[in-house]
Amino acid sequence: MKRKHLIVVGGGAAGFFAAVNAAEMNSALQVTLLEKSGKLLAKVAVSGGGRCNVTHHCFEIEDMIRNYPRGARFLKKAFHHFFTPDTIQWFHQRGVPLKVEKDGRMFPVSNRSETIIDCLLKAANRLGVDIRLHSPVSRISVYRNETGISNEAQKRFTVYLSDTAFLEADYLCLACGGYPKLAQYNWLQELSLQIKPPVPSLFTFNIPGSGITELMGISVNAASIKVAGTKLRSEGPLLITHWGLSGPAVLRLSAWGAIELAQRQYQFTVLVNWTGALSEQQLQQSWPEWRNTFATRKIFQHQPFALPARLWHYLLQKSGIDDSQRWGDLLQKQQNALIQWLTASSFEVKGKTTFKEEFVTCGGIDLSEIDVNTMQSKNQPGLFFAGEMMDVDGITGGFNFQHAWTSGWIAAKSIANIADT
Ligand SMILES: Cc1cc2nc3c(=O)[nH]c(=O)nc-3n(C[C@H](O)[C@H](O)[C@H](O)COP(=O)(O)OP(=O)(O)OC[C@H]3O[C@@H](n4cnc5c(N)ncnc54)[C@H](O)[C@@H]3O)c2cc1C
């Protein structure tokens, strides 16, 4: 009997996981992996600052899915098939133990992403996966047997690398990653897939012309930020950069607001509460007590918020308060202005900057097209998906790779199973 052929398109985390696991689960399967560039697992190499943040130390599905602005409900089901403990075990069984850091991110003990790359490459070689570099897939055609006469010799998919070069496959797994441009999905036209318009996620805010950027390098551990006129808000560490605002609070907001902020063409007002949880009303209430306690002290030298001195100086300046002024001498007008600046500093965001450490695409193959238990297209038998190409994306912290491993593994399992039938 002729071997069934699986072609995986994309040599990233998801494509590799699908290819290697399918080959391992069904040795009768012939597996080919096509990568358009000259480099395999390129994002794995640079991720986590070259250490590869493989997954997140979270063993509760309900908690885990809170980190995915898109695809949480889908993943709730998918994680029942392959979850964080499975990832840890998978790599451990192949000689790559993982360790956890304080913030929950998990890395190889070696602290080197090469360890993950070597592990996947070794497995692919051992299992005979045929890896072809510089093989960009430019078109796919599907054989539809309308004659009703069985045609065993005819493979279902023809995968074109150019007008004349092509390969044929029984099963196809698309793991091409994310592209924040709809036109990049044109080559999939023949598959009639629904695509959720892709836009970038995980970016930082540009605030040109604002004095705040002079405080670059300063960070506040627990700030809260919101986008004026929307429900978008987030909390956490905030970093002032030479172009605007960054840090986990901003990245999280950019992820949850990816679609809304794209619609606003990245022009919006962001309001920063430097105290984190304290409201304007709470500050108004506490103020008389601080005023009494610190009455004779210089306001610049005594503040109850533990903010970096340069930031405090900036906020005082903005509120029209001189560094030498004492708490007891503060005018009502100055006090109100300071409370306003502390709880709702307003900045005009004009544009975004890609975050170097991690960025992903929001949007992609519509999840309504995909059977979560198999990762197979609901309309196109034999067609599977894995990774960021689907309309799933997470915040930073290892969540995007976990999705790549999970979807790659489920696709592999389903293909290995049906290839047997
Ligand atoms: C700088 C950076 C750092 C990151 N750090 C982390 C991190 O620490 N933790 C985390 O969880 N996530 C991280 N991410 C996100 C994570 O890397 C991705 O979500 C994940 O790599 C997606 O894997 P994938 O296999 O779906 O796609 P990709 O890794 O993008 O792989 C897709 C592959 O398909 C190939 N391809 C595309 N089209 C074709 C075609 N037509 N024919 C043939 N090949 C094709 C591409 O060249 C590419 O190699 C980071 C992302 C970036 C950009």
Short mmCIF file of C-alpha atoms and ligand atoms in Angstrom, two decimals:
data_model
loop_
_atom_site.label_atom_id
_atom_site.label_comp_id
_atom_site.label_asym_id
_atom_site.label_seq_id
_atom_site.Cartn_x
_atom_site.Cartn_y
_atom_site.Cartn_z
CA MET A 1 0.00 0.00 0.00
CA LYS A 2 1.26 3.49 -0.86
CA ARG A 3 2.24 5.58 2.15
CA LYS A 4 -0.08 8.43 3.03
CA HIS A 5 1.64 11.78 2.65
CA LEU A 6 1.33 14.72 5.04
CA ILE A 7 2.68 18.12 4.02
CA VAL A 8 3.18 20.66 6.78
CA VAL A 9 3.56 24.22 5.53
CA GLY A 10 5.71 26.34 7.87
CA GLY A 11 8.84 25.50 9.80
CA GLY A 12 7.95 27.32 13.01
CA ALA A 13 7.03 25.95 16.44
CA ALA A 14 3.56 24.79 15.40
CA GLY A 15 4.66 23.24 12.09
CA PHE A 16 7.50 21.36 13.71
CA PHE A 17 5.34 20.07 16.52
CA ALA A 18 2.73 18.86 14.04
CA ALA A 19 5.31 17.22 11.74
CA VAL A 20 7.37 15.52 14.43
CA ASN A 21 4.41 14.24 16.43
CA ALA A 22 2.54 12.98 13.37
CA ALA A 23 5.65 11.09 12.21
CA GLU A 24 6.14 9.65 15.69
CA MET A 25 2.52 8.65 16.20
CA ASN A 26 2.21 6.97 12.83
CA SER A 27 5.42 5.61 11.35
CA ALA A 28 3.61 4.68 8.14
CA LEU A 29 3.07 8.36 7.41
CA GLN A 30 5.40 10.16 5.03
CA VAL A 31 5.91 13.69 6.38
CA THR A 32 7.29 16.66 4.46
CA LEU A 33 7.81 20.08 6.03
CA LEU A 34 8.04 23.09 3.73
CA GLU A 35 9.65 26.31 4.93
CA LYS A 36 9.73 29.35 2.70
CA SER A 37 12.82 30.92 4.26
CA GLY A 38 16.30 29.52 4.76
CA LYS A 39 15.80 29.31 8.51
CA LEU A 40 13.89 26.91 10.68
CA LEU A 41 12.26 27.85 13.98
CA ALA A 42 13.37 31.47 13.59
CA LYS A 43 10.98 32.83 16.24
CA VAL A 44 11.90 30.12 18.71
CA ALA A 45 15.51 31.27 18.33
CA VAL A 46 14.81 34.90 19.23
CA SER A 47 11.97 34.39 21.69
CA GLY A 48 12.37 35.22 25.34
CA GLY A 49 15.54 37.16 24.59
CA GLY A 50 17.20 34.07 23.06
CA ARG A 51 16.08 31.82 25.93
CA CYS A 52 12.70 30.69 24.48
CA ASN A 53 9.80 31.20 26.81
CA VAL A 54 8.36 27.75 26.03
CA THR A 55 5.17 27.94 28.06
CA HIS A 56 3.63 29.37 31.23
CA HIS A 57 3.55 27.67 34.61
CA CYS A 58 -0.23 27.39 34.84
CA PHE A 59 -1.97 24.10 35.36
CA GLU A 60 -5.57 25.28 35.48
CA ILE A 61 -7.25 25.59 32.10
CA GLU A 62 -9.69 28.22 33.42
CA ASP A 63 -6.78 30.40 34.58
CA MET A 64 -4.71 29.79 31.47
CA ILE A 65 -7.35 30.88 28.97
CA ARG A 66 -7.65 34.30 30.62
CA ASN A 67 -4.39 35.15 28.87
CA TYR A 68 -5.79 34.85 25.37
CA PRO A 69 -7.65 37.90 24.04
CA ARG A 70 -8.67 35.81 21.01
CA GLY A 71 -9.46 32.10 21.07
CA ALA A 72 -10.02 31.56 24.81
CA ARG A 73 -13.20 29.50 24.35
CA PHE A 74 -11.58 27.44 21.61
CA LEU A 75 -8.52 26.77 23.75
CA LYS A 76 -10.62 25.80 26.73
CA LYS A 77 -11.51 22.69 24.74
CA ALA A 78 -8.14 22.27 23.00
CA PHE A 79 -6.20 22.32 26.29
CA HIS A 80 -8.08 19.19 27.37
CA HIS A 81 -6.09 17.36 24.70
CA PHE A 82 -2.64 18.85 25.27
CA PHE A 83 -1.86 21.34 28.03
CA THR A 84 1.05 22.86 29.94
CA PRO A 85 1.97 19.67 31.89
CA ASP A 86 2.03 17.82 28.56
CA THR A 87 4.43 20.38 27.09
CA ILE A 88 6.71 20.11 30.12
CA GLN A 89 6.63 16.32 29.92
CA TRP A 90 7.11 16.23 26.13
CA PHE A 91 10.32 18.21 26.31
CA HIS A 92 11.47 16.48 29.49
CA GLN A 93 11.09 13.06 27.88
CA ARG A 94 13.33 14.27 25.07
CA GLY A 95 16.05 15.47 27.41
CA VAL A 96 14.97 19.11 27.76
CA PRO A 97 13.87 19.94 31.31
CA LEU A 98 12.10 23.26 31.78
CA LYS A 99 12.30 25.62 34.75
CA VAL A 100 9.93 28.28 35.99
CA GLU A 101 10.72 31.91 36.83
CA LYS A 102 9.03 34.10 39.44
CA ASP A 103 6.58 35.55 36.94
CA GLY A 104 5.48 32.10 35.74
CA ARG A 105 7.39 32.06 32.45
CA MET A 106 9.03 28.72 31.69
CA PHE A 107 12.38 28.33 29.94
CA PRO A 108 14.70 25.43 29.17
CA VAL A 109 17.04 24.88 32.13
CA SER A 110 19.88 25.58 29.71
CA ASN A 111 18.54 29.15 29.26
CA ARG A 112 19.16 28.74 25.54
CA SER A 113 16.57 28.55 22.79
CA GLU A 114 19.01 26.38 20.79
CA THR A 115 18.17 23.57 23.21
CA ILE A 116 14.54 23.64 22.03
CA ILE A 117 15.58 23.97 18.39
CA ASP A 118 18.05 21.07 18.66
CA CYS A 119 15.42 18.92 20.33
CA LEU A 120 12.88 19.51 17.55
CA LEU A 121 15.46 19.12 14.77
CA LYS A 122 16.82 15.91 16.25
CA ALA A 123 13.32 14.47 16.54
CA ALA A 124 12.53 15.45 12.95
CA ASN A 125 15.72 13.81 11.68
CA ARG A 126 15.23 10.70 13.76
CA LEU A 127 11.69 10.31 12.45
CA GLY A 128 12.62 10.94 8.83
CA VAL A 129 10.69 14.18 8.34
CA ASP A 130 11.69 15.54 4.95
CA ILE A 131 12.51 19.20 5.62
CA ARG A 132 12.73 21.49 2.62
CA LEU A 133 14.02 25.01 3.02
CA HIS A 134 13.47 27.84 0.50
CA SER A 135 10.14 26.25 -0.39
CA PRO A 136 7.48 28.95 -0.35
CA VAL A 137 4.04 27.57 -1.06
CA SER A 138 2.34 29.91 -3.51
CA ARG A 139 -0.88 28.06 -4.28
CA ILE A 140 -2.83 25.01 -3.22
CA SER A 141 -5.33 23.16 -5.32
CA VAL A 142 -7.77 20.57 -4.08
CA TYR A 143 -8.82 17.51 -6.02
CA ARG A 144 -12.55 17.04 -5.77
CA ASN A 145 -13.68 13.70 -7.02
CA GLU A 146 -16.97 14.47 -8.70
CA THR A 147 -17.05 11.29 -10.77
CA GLY A 148 -18.07 9.17 -7.81
CA ILE A 149 -15.52 6.57 -8.97
CA SER A 150 -12.90 5.86 -6.35
CA ASN A 151 -9.47 7.06 -7.39
CA GLU A 152 -6.91 5.84 -4.86
CA ALA A 153 -3.96 7.13 -6.88
CA GLN A 154 -5.12 10.74 -6.79
CA LYS A 155 -3.83 12.75 -3.85
CA ARG A 156 -6.23 15.31 -2.47
CA PHE A 157 -3.92 18.34 -2.33
CA THR A 158 -1.47 19.76 -4.85
CA VAL A 159 0.90 22.18 -3.20
CA TYR A 160 2.62 24.55 -5.63
CA LEU A 161 6.07 25.94 -4.92
CA SER A 162 6.10 27.66 -8.32
CA ASP A 163 4.05 27.38 -11.51
CA THR A 164 5.77 24.16 -12.40
CA ALA A 165 7.09 22.70 -9.14
CA PHE A 166 4.55 20.99 -6.96
CA LEU A 167 4.06 18.22 -4.42
CA GLU A 168 1.01 16.15 -3.72
CA ALA A 169 -0.40 15.22 -0.35
CA ASP A 170 -3.24 13.36 1.30
CA TYR A 171 -3.18 15.65 4.29
CA LEU A 172 -2.15 19.24 4.62
CA CYS A 173 -1.34 21.10 7.81
CA LEU A 174 -1.04 24.87 7.45
CA ALA A 175 1.21 26.38 10.11
CA CYS A 176 2.35 29.56 8.40
CA GLY A 177 2.32 31.89 11.39
CA GLY A 178 0.68 35.30 11.49
CA TYR A 179 0.70 38.22 9.07
CA PRO A 180 -0.88 41.50 9.98
CA LYS A 181 -1.98 42.02 6.34
CA LEU A 182 -5.00 40.42 4.71
CA ALA A 183 -3.32 40.31 1.26
CA GLN A 184 -0.84 37.80 2.67
CA TYR A 185 -3.62 35.21 2.80
CA ASN A 186 -4.48 35.45 -0.94
CA TRP A 187 -2.61 32.28 -1.84
CA LEU A 188 -5.14 30.34 0.24
CA GLN A 189 -8.02 31.48 -1.98
CA GLU A 190 -8.75 28.09 -3.42
CA LEU A 191 -9.38 26.71 0.03
CA SER A 192 -12.23 29.26 0.50
CA LEU A 193 -11.26 29.95 4.09
CA GLN A 194 -12.85 32.62 6.24
CA ILE A 195 -10.15 34.95 7.52
CA LYS A 196 -10.60 37.30 10.47
CA PRO A 197 -8.91 40.55 9.35
CA PRO A 198 -5.42 40.39 10.82
CA VAL A 199 -3.94 43.27 12.83
CA PRO A 200 -0.88 43.46 15.07
CA SER A 201 -1.04 42.66 18.77
CA LEU A 202 1.51 43.30 21.52
CA PHE A 203 2.88 46.75 20.74
CA THR A 204 3.89 49.85 22.66
CA PHE A 205 2.47 53.38 22.48
CA ASN A 206 4.15 56.32 20.73
CA ILE A 207 3.62 59.68 22.43
CA PRO A 208 5.54 62.13 20.26
CA GLY A 209 6.21 65.63 21.52
CA SER A 210 5.37 64.86 25.14
CA GLY A 211 7.73 65.81 27.96
CA ILE A 212 7.06 62.42 29.56
CA THR A 213 9.56 60.79 27.18
CA GLU A 214 12.34 62.77 28.89
CA LEU A 215 11.82 60.40 31.81
CA MET A 216 12.80 57.40 29.65
CA GLY A 217 14.00 54.44 31.63
CA ILE A 218 11.73 55.15 34.60
CA SER A 219 9.26 52.45 35.53
CA VAL A 220 6.38 52.20 37.96
CA ASN A 221 5.58 48.77 39.35
CA ALA A 222 1.83 49.00 39.65
CA ALA A 223 0.22 51.61 37.44
CA SER A 224 -3.15 51.42 35.79
CA ILE A 225 -3.93 52.72 32.33
CA LYS A 226 -7.03 53.16 30.25
CA VAL A 227 -7.96 54.35 26.81
CA ALA A 228 -10.28 57.37 27.08
CA GLY A 229 -13.76 56.78 25.70
CA THR A 230 -13.46 52.97 25.75
CA LYS A 231 -13.67 50.12 28.24
CA LEU A 232 -10.04 49.23 27.59
CA ARG A 233 -7.93 49.25 30.72
CA SER A 234 -5.09 47.32 32.28
CA GLU A 235 -2.79 47.29 35.28
CA GLY A 236 0.80 46.37 36.01
CA PRO A 237 4.33 47.60 35.51
CA LEU A 238 4.61 50.64 33.23
CA LEU A 239 7.82 51.73 31.55
CA ILE A 240 8.55 55.17 30.11
CA THR A 241 10.63 54.93 26.94
CA HIS A 242 12.19 57.47 24.62
CA TRP A 243 9.17 57.08 22.29
CA GLY A 244 6.33 56.81 24.81
CA LEU A 245 4.96 54.09 27.06
CA SER A 246 5.78 50.40 27.26
CA GLY A 247 5.89 47.61 29.84
CA PRO A 248 3.46 44.80 30.69
CA ALA A 249 0.49 47.13 31.35
CA VAL A 250 0.78 48.63 27.86
CA LEU A 251 1.40 45.31 26.10
CA ARG A 252 -1.62 43.77 27.78
CA LEU A 253 -3.78 46.73 26.77
CA SER A 254 -2.48 46.52 23.19
CA ALA A 255 -3.45 42.84 23.07
CA TRP A 256 -6.96 43.22 24.46
CA GLY A 257 -7.50 46.35 22.40
CA ALA A 258 -5.77 45.17 19.20
CA ILE A 259 -8.87 45.48 17.01
CA GLU A 260 -10.29 48.64 18.58
CA LEU A 261 -6.95 50.45 18.53
CA ALA A 262 -6.35 49.45 14.89
CA GLN A 263 -9.78 50.90 14.03
CA ARG A 264 -8.66 54.14 15.68
CA GLN A 265 -5.50 53.94 13.58
CA TYR A 266 -3.48 54.05 16.78
CA GLN A 267 -4.60 57.62 17.57
CA PHE A 268 -6.16 57.83 21.02
CA THR A 269 -5.86 59.32 24.48
CA VAL A 270 -4.36 57.16 27.21
CA LEU A 271 -4.99 57.99 30.86
CA VAL A 272 -2.41 56.85 33.38
CA ASN A 273 -3.04 56.40 37.08
CA TRP A 274 0.48 56.31 38.54
CA THR A 275 -0.80 55.19 41.93
CA GLY A 276 -2.37 52.06 40.45
CA ALA A 277 -5.47 51.43 42.49
CA LEU A 278 -6.17 54.78 44.19
CA SER A 279 -9.05 56.80 42.75
CA GLU A 280 -9.32 60.58 42.58
CA GLN A 281 -11.95 60.43 45.33
CA GLN A 282 -9.73 58.35 47.63
CA LEU A 283 -6.88 60.80 47.18
CA GLN A 284 -9.18 63.74 47.95
CA GLN A 285 -10.19 61.96 51.16
CA SER A 286 -6.66 61.07 52.28
CA TRP A 287 -5.16 64.43 51.36
CA PRO A 288 -6.06 66.41 54.57
CA GLU A 289 -4.32 63.76 56.69
CA TRP A 290 -1.13 63.84 54.59
CA ARG A 291 -1.26 67.62 54.60
CA ASN A 292 -1.34 67.61 58.42
CA THR A 293 1.29 64.91 58.82
CA PHE A 294 3.77 66.47 56.39
CA ALA A 295 2.71 70.14 56.88
CA THR A 296 6.20 71.59 57.32
CA ARG A 297 7.95 69.24 54.90
CA LYS A 298 8.76 69.95 51.31
CA ILE A 299 6.31 68.20 49.07
CA PHE A 300 9.09 67.21 46.66
CA GLN A 301 10.87 65.27 49.41
CA HIS A 302 7.85 63.56 50.99
CA GLN A 303 5.32 61.65 49.02
CA PRO A 304 3.14 58.74 50.11
CA PHE A 305 3.22 57.01 46.72
CA ALA A 306 6.82 55.76 46.45
CA LEU A 307 7.04 57.07 42.89
CA PRO A 308 10.47 57.58 41.30
CA ALA A 309 11.75 61.06 42.26
CA ARG A 310 12.02 62.25 38.65
CA LEU A 311 8.44 61.24 37.90
CA TRP A 312 7.21 62.92 41.09
CA HIS A 313 9.07 66.08 40.07
CA TYR A 314 7.41 65.93 36.63
CA LEU A 315 3.93 65.57 38.16
CA LEU A 316 4.57 68.47 40.56
CA GLN A 317 5.77 70.65 37.70
CA LYS A 318 2.72 69.79 35.62
CA SER A 319 0.52 70.74 38.58
CA GLY A 320 2.25 74.11 38.97
CA ILE A 321 3.94 73.15 42.25
CA ASP A 322 7.43 74.31 43.04
CA ASP A 323 9.94 71.79 44.48
CA SER A 324 10.51 74.03 47.52
CA GLN A 325 6.80 74.28 48.39
CA ARG A 326 5.69 72.70 51.66
CA TRP A 327 2.69 70.41 52.09
CA GLY A 328 1.00 72.95 54.35
CA ASP A 329 1.30 75.73 51.74
CA LEU A 330 -0.34 73.83 48.91
CA LEU A 331 -3.21 75.78 47.35
CA GLN A 332 -6.49 73.99 46.70
CA LYS A 333 -6.03 74.52 42.98
CA GLN A 334 -2.57 72.92 43.06
CA GLN A 335 -3.82 70.00 45.14
CA ASN A 336 -6.63 69.31 42.66
CA ALA A 337 -4.25 69.52 39.73
CA LEU A 338 -1.79 67.12 41.38
CA ILE A 339 -4.53 64.61 42.18
CA GLN A 340 -5.66 64.86 38.58
CA TRP A 341 -2.11 64.25 37.27
CA LEU A 342 -1.57 61.39 39.70
CA THR A 343 -4.74 59.53 38.80
CA ALA A 344 -5.36 60.53 35.20
CA SER A 345 -2.30 61.87 33.41
CA SER A 346 -3.50 62.26 29.86
CA PHE A 347 -1.27 61.53 26.85
CA GLU A 348 -2.04 61.63 23.15
CA VAL A 349 -0.93 58.38 21.52
CA LYS A 350 0.00 58.77 17.87
CA GLY A 351 1.16 55.48 16.48
CA LYS A 352 2.67 52.31 17.85
CA THR A 353 6.07 50.69 18.02
CA THR A 354 6.67 46.97 17.74
CA PHE A 355 7.77 45.38 20.94
CA LYS A 356 11.06 43.59 20.37
CA GLU A 357 10.59 40.76 22.80
CA GLU A 358 7.38 39.33 21.43
CA PHE A 359 4.71 40.31 18.94
CA VAL A 360 1.89 38.36 17.38
CA THR A 361 -0.98 38.70 14.94
CA CYS A 362 -4.55 39.12 16.11
CA GLY A 363 -6.85 37.54 13.51
CA GLY A 364 -6.24 34.81 10.95
CA ILE A 365 -8.18 31.67 10.04
CA ASP A 366 -11.63 32.00 11.57
CA LEU A 367 -12.06 29.48 14.38
CA SER A 368 -15.59 28.68 13.24
CA GLU A 369 -13.89 26.91 10.30
CA ILE A 370 -11.95 24.55 12.56
CA ASP A 371 -12.96 21.51 14.59
CA VAL A 372 -11.22 22.09 17.91
CA ASN A 373 -10.89 18.38 18.68
CA THR A 374 -8.95 17.63 15.51
CA MET A 375 -7.78 21.04 14.17
CA GLN A 376 -9.30 19.91 10.88
CA SER A 377 -11.21 22.25 8.59
CA LYS A 378 -14.94 21.70 8.92
CA ASN A 379 -15.41 22.25 5.19
CA GLN A 380 -12.29 20.72 3.72
CA PRO A 381 -11.47 17.18 4.83
CA GLY A 382 -7.76 16.51 5.14
CA LEU A 383 -6.90 20.16 5.78
CA PHE A 384 -5.51 20.99 9.23
CA PHE A 385 -4.25 24.10 10.98
CA ALA A 386 -1.75 24.84 13.73
CA GLY A 387 -0.33 27.88 15.49
CA GLU A 388 -0.58 31.59 15.04
CA MET A 389 -2.12 31.31 11.59
CA MET A 390 -5.41 30.72 13.38
CA ASP A 391 -7.40 33.47 15.06
CA VAL A 392 -5.82 32.79 18.45
CA ASP A 393 -3.32 34.99 20.22
CA GLY A 394 -2.09 35.40 23.75
CA ILE A 395 -0.38 38.04 25.82
CA THR A 396 3.34 37.76 26.58
CA GLY A 397 4.57 35.03 28.91
CA GLY A 398 4.74 31.77 26.92
CA PHE A 399 1.05 31.63 26.00
CA ASN A 400 1.59 31.89 22.25
CA PHE A 401 4.00 28.98 22.18
CA GLN A 402 1.66 26.90 24.31
CA HIS A 403 -1.02 27.42 21.68
CA ALA A 404 1.47 26.41 18.96
CA TRP A 405 2.35 23.16 20.81
CA THR A 406 -1.30 22.37 21.62
CA SER A 407 -2.71 22.92 18.14
CA GLY A 408 0.30 21.23 16.49
CA TRP A 409 -0.10 18.18 18.70
CA ILE A 410 -3.87 17.87 18.16
CA ALA A 411 -3.45 18.16 14.38
CA ALA A 412 -0.70 15.51 14.49
CA LYS A 413 -2.81 13.12 16.54
CA SER A 414 -5.82 13.47 14.23
CA ILE A 415 -3.74 13.00 11.08
CA ALA A 416 -1.93 10.01 12.56
CA ASN A 417 -5.30 8.47 13.42
CA ILE A 418 -7.08 9.02 10.11
CA ALA A 419 -4.03 7.91 8.13
CA ASP A 420 -4.56 4.50 9.70
CA THR A 421 -8.13 4.17 8.51
C1 LIG B 1 10.47 38.44 18.52
C2 LIG B 1 9.42 37.49 19.02
C3 LIG B 1 9.56 36.91 20.27
C4 LIG B 1 8.59 36.03 20.75
N1 LIG B 1 8.73 35.48 22.00
C5 LIG B 1 7.80 34.62 22.45
C6 LIG B 1 7.95 33.98 23.71
O1 LIG B 1 8.96 34.15 24.37
N2 LIG B 1 6.95 33.16 24.13
C7 LIG B 1 5.82 32.91 23.38
O2 LIG B 1 4.95 32.15 23.81
N3 LIG B 1 5.67 33.49 22.19
C8 LIG B 1 6.63 34.32 21.70
N4 LIG B 1 6.46 34.90 20.49
C9 LIG B 1 5.31 34.51 19.69
C10 LIG B 1 5.61 33.14 19.11
O3 LIG B 1 6.94 33.15 18.60
C11 LIG B 1 4.65 32.79 17.98
O4 LIG B 1 3.34 32.89 18.41
C12 LIG B 1 4.94 31.37 17.51
O5 LIG B 1 6.27 31.29 17.06
C13 LIG B 1 4.01 30.99 16.41
O6 LIG B 1 4.47 29.79 15.85
P1 LIG B 1 3.96 29.35 14.43
O7 LIG B 1 4.70 28.10 14.12
O8 LIG B 1 2.49 29.35 14.40
O9 LIG B 1 4.42 30.52 13.46
P2 LIG B 1 5.87 31.01 13.05
O10 LIG B 1 6.83 30.79 14.14
O11 LIG B 1 5.69 32.38 12.53
O12 LIG B 1 6.28 30.04 11.87
C14 LIG B 1 5.63 30.07 10.62
C15 LIG B 1 6.62 29.63 9.58
O13 LIG B 1 5.94 29.45 8.35
C16 LIG B 1 6.76 29.93 7.31
N5 LIG B 1 5.87 30.24 6.19
C17 LIG B 1 4.96 31.23 6.10
N6 LIG B 1 4.33 31.19 4.92
C18 LIG B 1 4.85 30.15 4.23
C19 LIG B 1 4.59 29.61 2.95
N7 LIG B 1 3.68 30.14 2.12
N8 LIG B 1 5.32 28.55 2.55
C20 LIG B 1 6.26 27.97 3.37
N9 LIG B 1 6.53 28.46 4.60
C21 LIG B 1 5.83 29.53 5.04
C22 LIG B 1 7.43 31.15 7.92
O14 LIG B 1 8.60 31.51 7.21
C23 LIG B 1 7.71 30.65 9.32
O15 LIG B 1 8.96 30.04 9.43
C24 LIG B 1 7.44 35.76 19.97
C25 LIG B 1 7.30 36.34 18.72
C26 LIG B 1 8.28 37.19 18.24
C27 LIG B 1 8.10 37.80 16.88
#
